[in-house]
Amino acid sequence: MKKYKLLTPGPLTTTETVKREMLFDHCTWDDDYKQITQDIRRELLELAHVTEAEYTVVLMQGSGTFGVEAVLTSVIGSTDKLLIVANGAYGERMEDIARHAGLDFECYHEQYDKVPDASAVEELLLSDSSITHVAMVHSETTSGILNDIEAVGRAVKRHGKAFIVDAMSSFGGVDIPVKEWGIDFLVSSANKCIQGVPGFSFIIARKDLLTASEGKARSLSLDLYDQWKTMDIDGKWRFTSPTHVVLAFAQALKEMKEEGGIEARSKRYTENNQLLTAKMGEMGIYPYIGGVHQGPIITTFFYPSECHFSFRDMYDYIKERGYAIYPGKVTEAETFRIGNIGEIYKEDIEQLCNIVKEFLEAYNHE
Ligand SMILES: *Cc1c(COP(=O)(O)O)cnc(C)c1O
């Protein structure tokens, strides 16, 4: 099979050196391995700009959704009520989780191309004092919009509620001062902006709120408190851990530091993103979000207005030439998506845009 680079928002293209880490079968109860887990936890706290005194990190087996489900079903007790803010499929997935778990919840739905409004969240908190937790997505990978979690966090804190953020596709690629923005639980995963491979999610949690959740979990394997209690002793995971993924993640963190940390990574992603939008615009392909709310991670593009355009044909054409892109996920328009995170540089964006140009020319001559 011909190889290609991923222009999808995770799994994404990782370095050879990250992949190579997975060639070793590490023992799980061994001290070196437990130390790797502890180092990862400490470094994630640093990236989140929080201290060990107030926050802690829990690693959880499974993909990102397992992390979100672990938080929602572990910290929201039977007398609590959750407000879910949703403007895309991942916000709606939180509703799905809440429904499955039988949580008491309500939703504030915003259109997919609009950022949720902090004052609307505030009004909901004022009108229903039984709400104890607010959950929302930072980078809505459905559309590529970057939601204003800072403003919503401030509103949530003014009312003394707990704030849960799905920062799956932004953490590491966008700087998030977790405490300053009032975030109590932040969820992300190994295979997004840290540029590791899929296999676990991680939760940056306020220690006092995590401790207060003891005994509330509705699931055994996703019990956030129990997972933390075991892991916090000396870095031993509660159940079998994805050892190869953990080793790759430790290497990915190291490479992130070498690149210049979140600042440098964020700059690279932003430049990739701006170059992509500019070059696509030259071809008459425009973003669904655009403007100040377009995030630096992934862009949703409208189909070009040419009378016959087939995403499938373009996908195959691009794949044949070394890149894999993403279909659209917004419901009300015909779109496709291009991610620009992972081991992706300016040259890749330029090459991709040349391929798209070639495709459109060939297609329109047929
Ligand atoms: C990737 C992602 C998730 C998790 O999806 P999984 O398929 O479970 O990894 C959740 N929320 C957002 C915003 C994401 O981008």
CSV table of C-alpha atoms in Angstrom, one decimal, residues 64-74 76 82 84 90-103 105 166 218 222:
chain,number,residue,atom,x,y,z
A,64,GLY,CA,-10.7,10.6,23.9
A,65,THR,CA,-14.3,9.8,24.4
A,66,PHE,CA,-13.4,7.4,27.2
A,67,GLY,CA,-11.8,10.4,29.0
A,68,VAL,CA,-14.9,12.6,28.6
A,69,GLU,CA,-17.2,9.8,29.7
A,70,ALA,CA,-14.9,9.1,32.7
A,71,VAL,CA,-15.2,12.7,33.8
A,72,LEU,CA,-18.9,13.2,33.2
A,73,THR,CA,-19.9,9.9,34.8
A,74,SER,CA,-17.5,10.1,37.8
A,76,ILE,CA,-21.4,14.5,38.5
A,82,LEU,CA,-25.0,19.3,34.3
A,84,ILE,CA,-23.9,21.0,28.3
A,90,TYR,CA,-18.5,16.5,20.1
A,91,GLY,CA,-20.7,18.7,22.3
A,92,GLU,CA,-23.6,16.5,21.3
A,93,ARG,CA,-21.6,13.4,22.2
A,94,MET,CA,-21.5,14.7,25.7
A,95,GLU,CA,-25.3,14.8,25.7
A,96,ASP,CA,-25.2,11.2,24.5
A,97,ILE,CA,-22.9,10.2,27.4
A,98,ALA,CA,-25.1,12.1,29.9
A,99,ARG,CA,-28.2,10.3,28.5
A,100,HIS,CA,-26.6,6.9,28.7
A,101,ALA,CA,-25.5,7.5,32.3
A,102,GLY,CA,-28.9,8.8,33.3
A,103,LEU,CA,-27.4,12.2,34.5
A,105,PHE,CA,-28.7,17.6,32.4
A,166,ASP,CA,-13.2,18.9,26.2
A,218,ARG,CA,-21.3,4.9,37.6
A,222,LEU,CA,-14.0,4.6,33.9
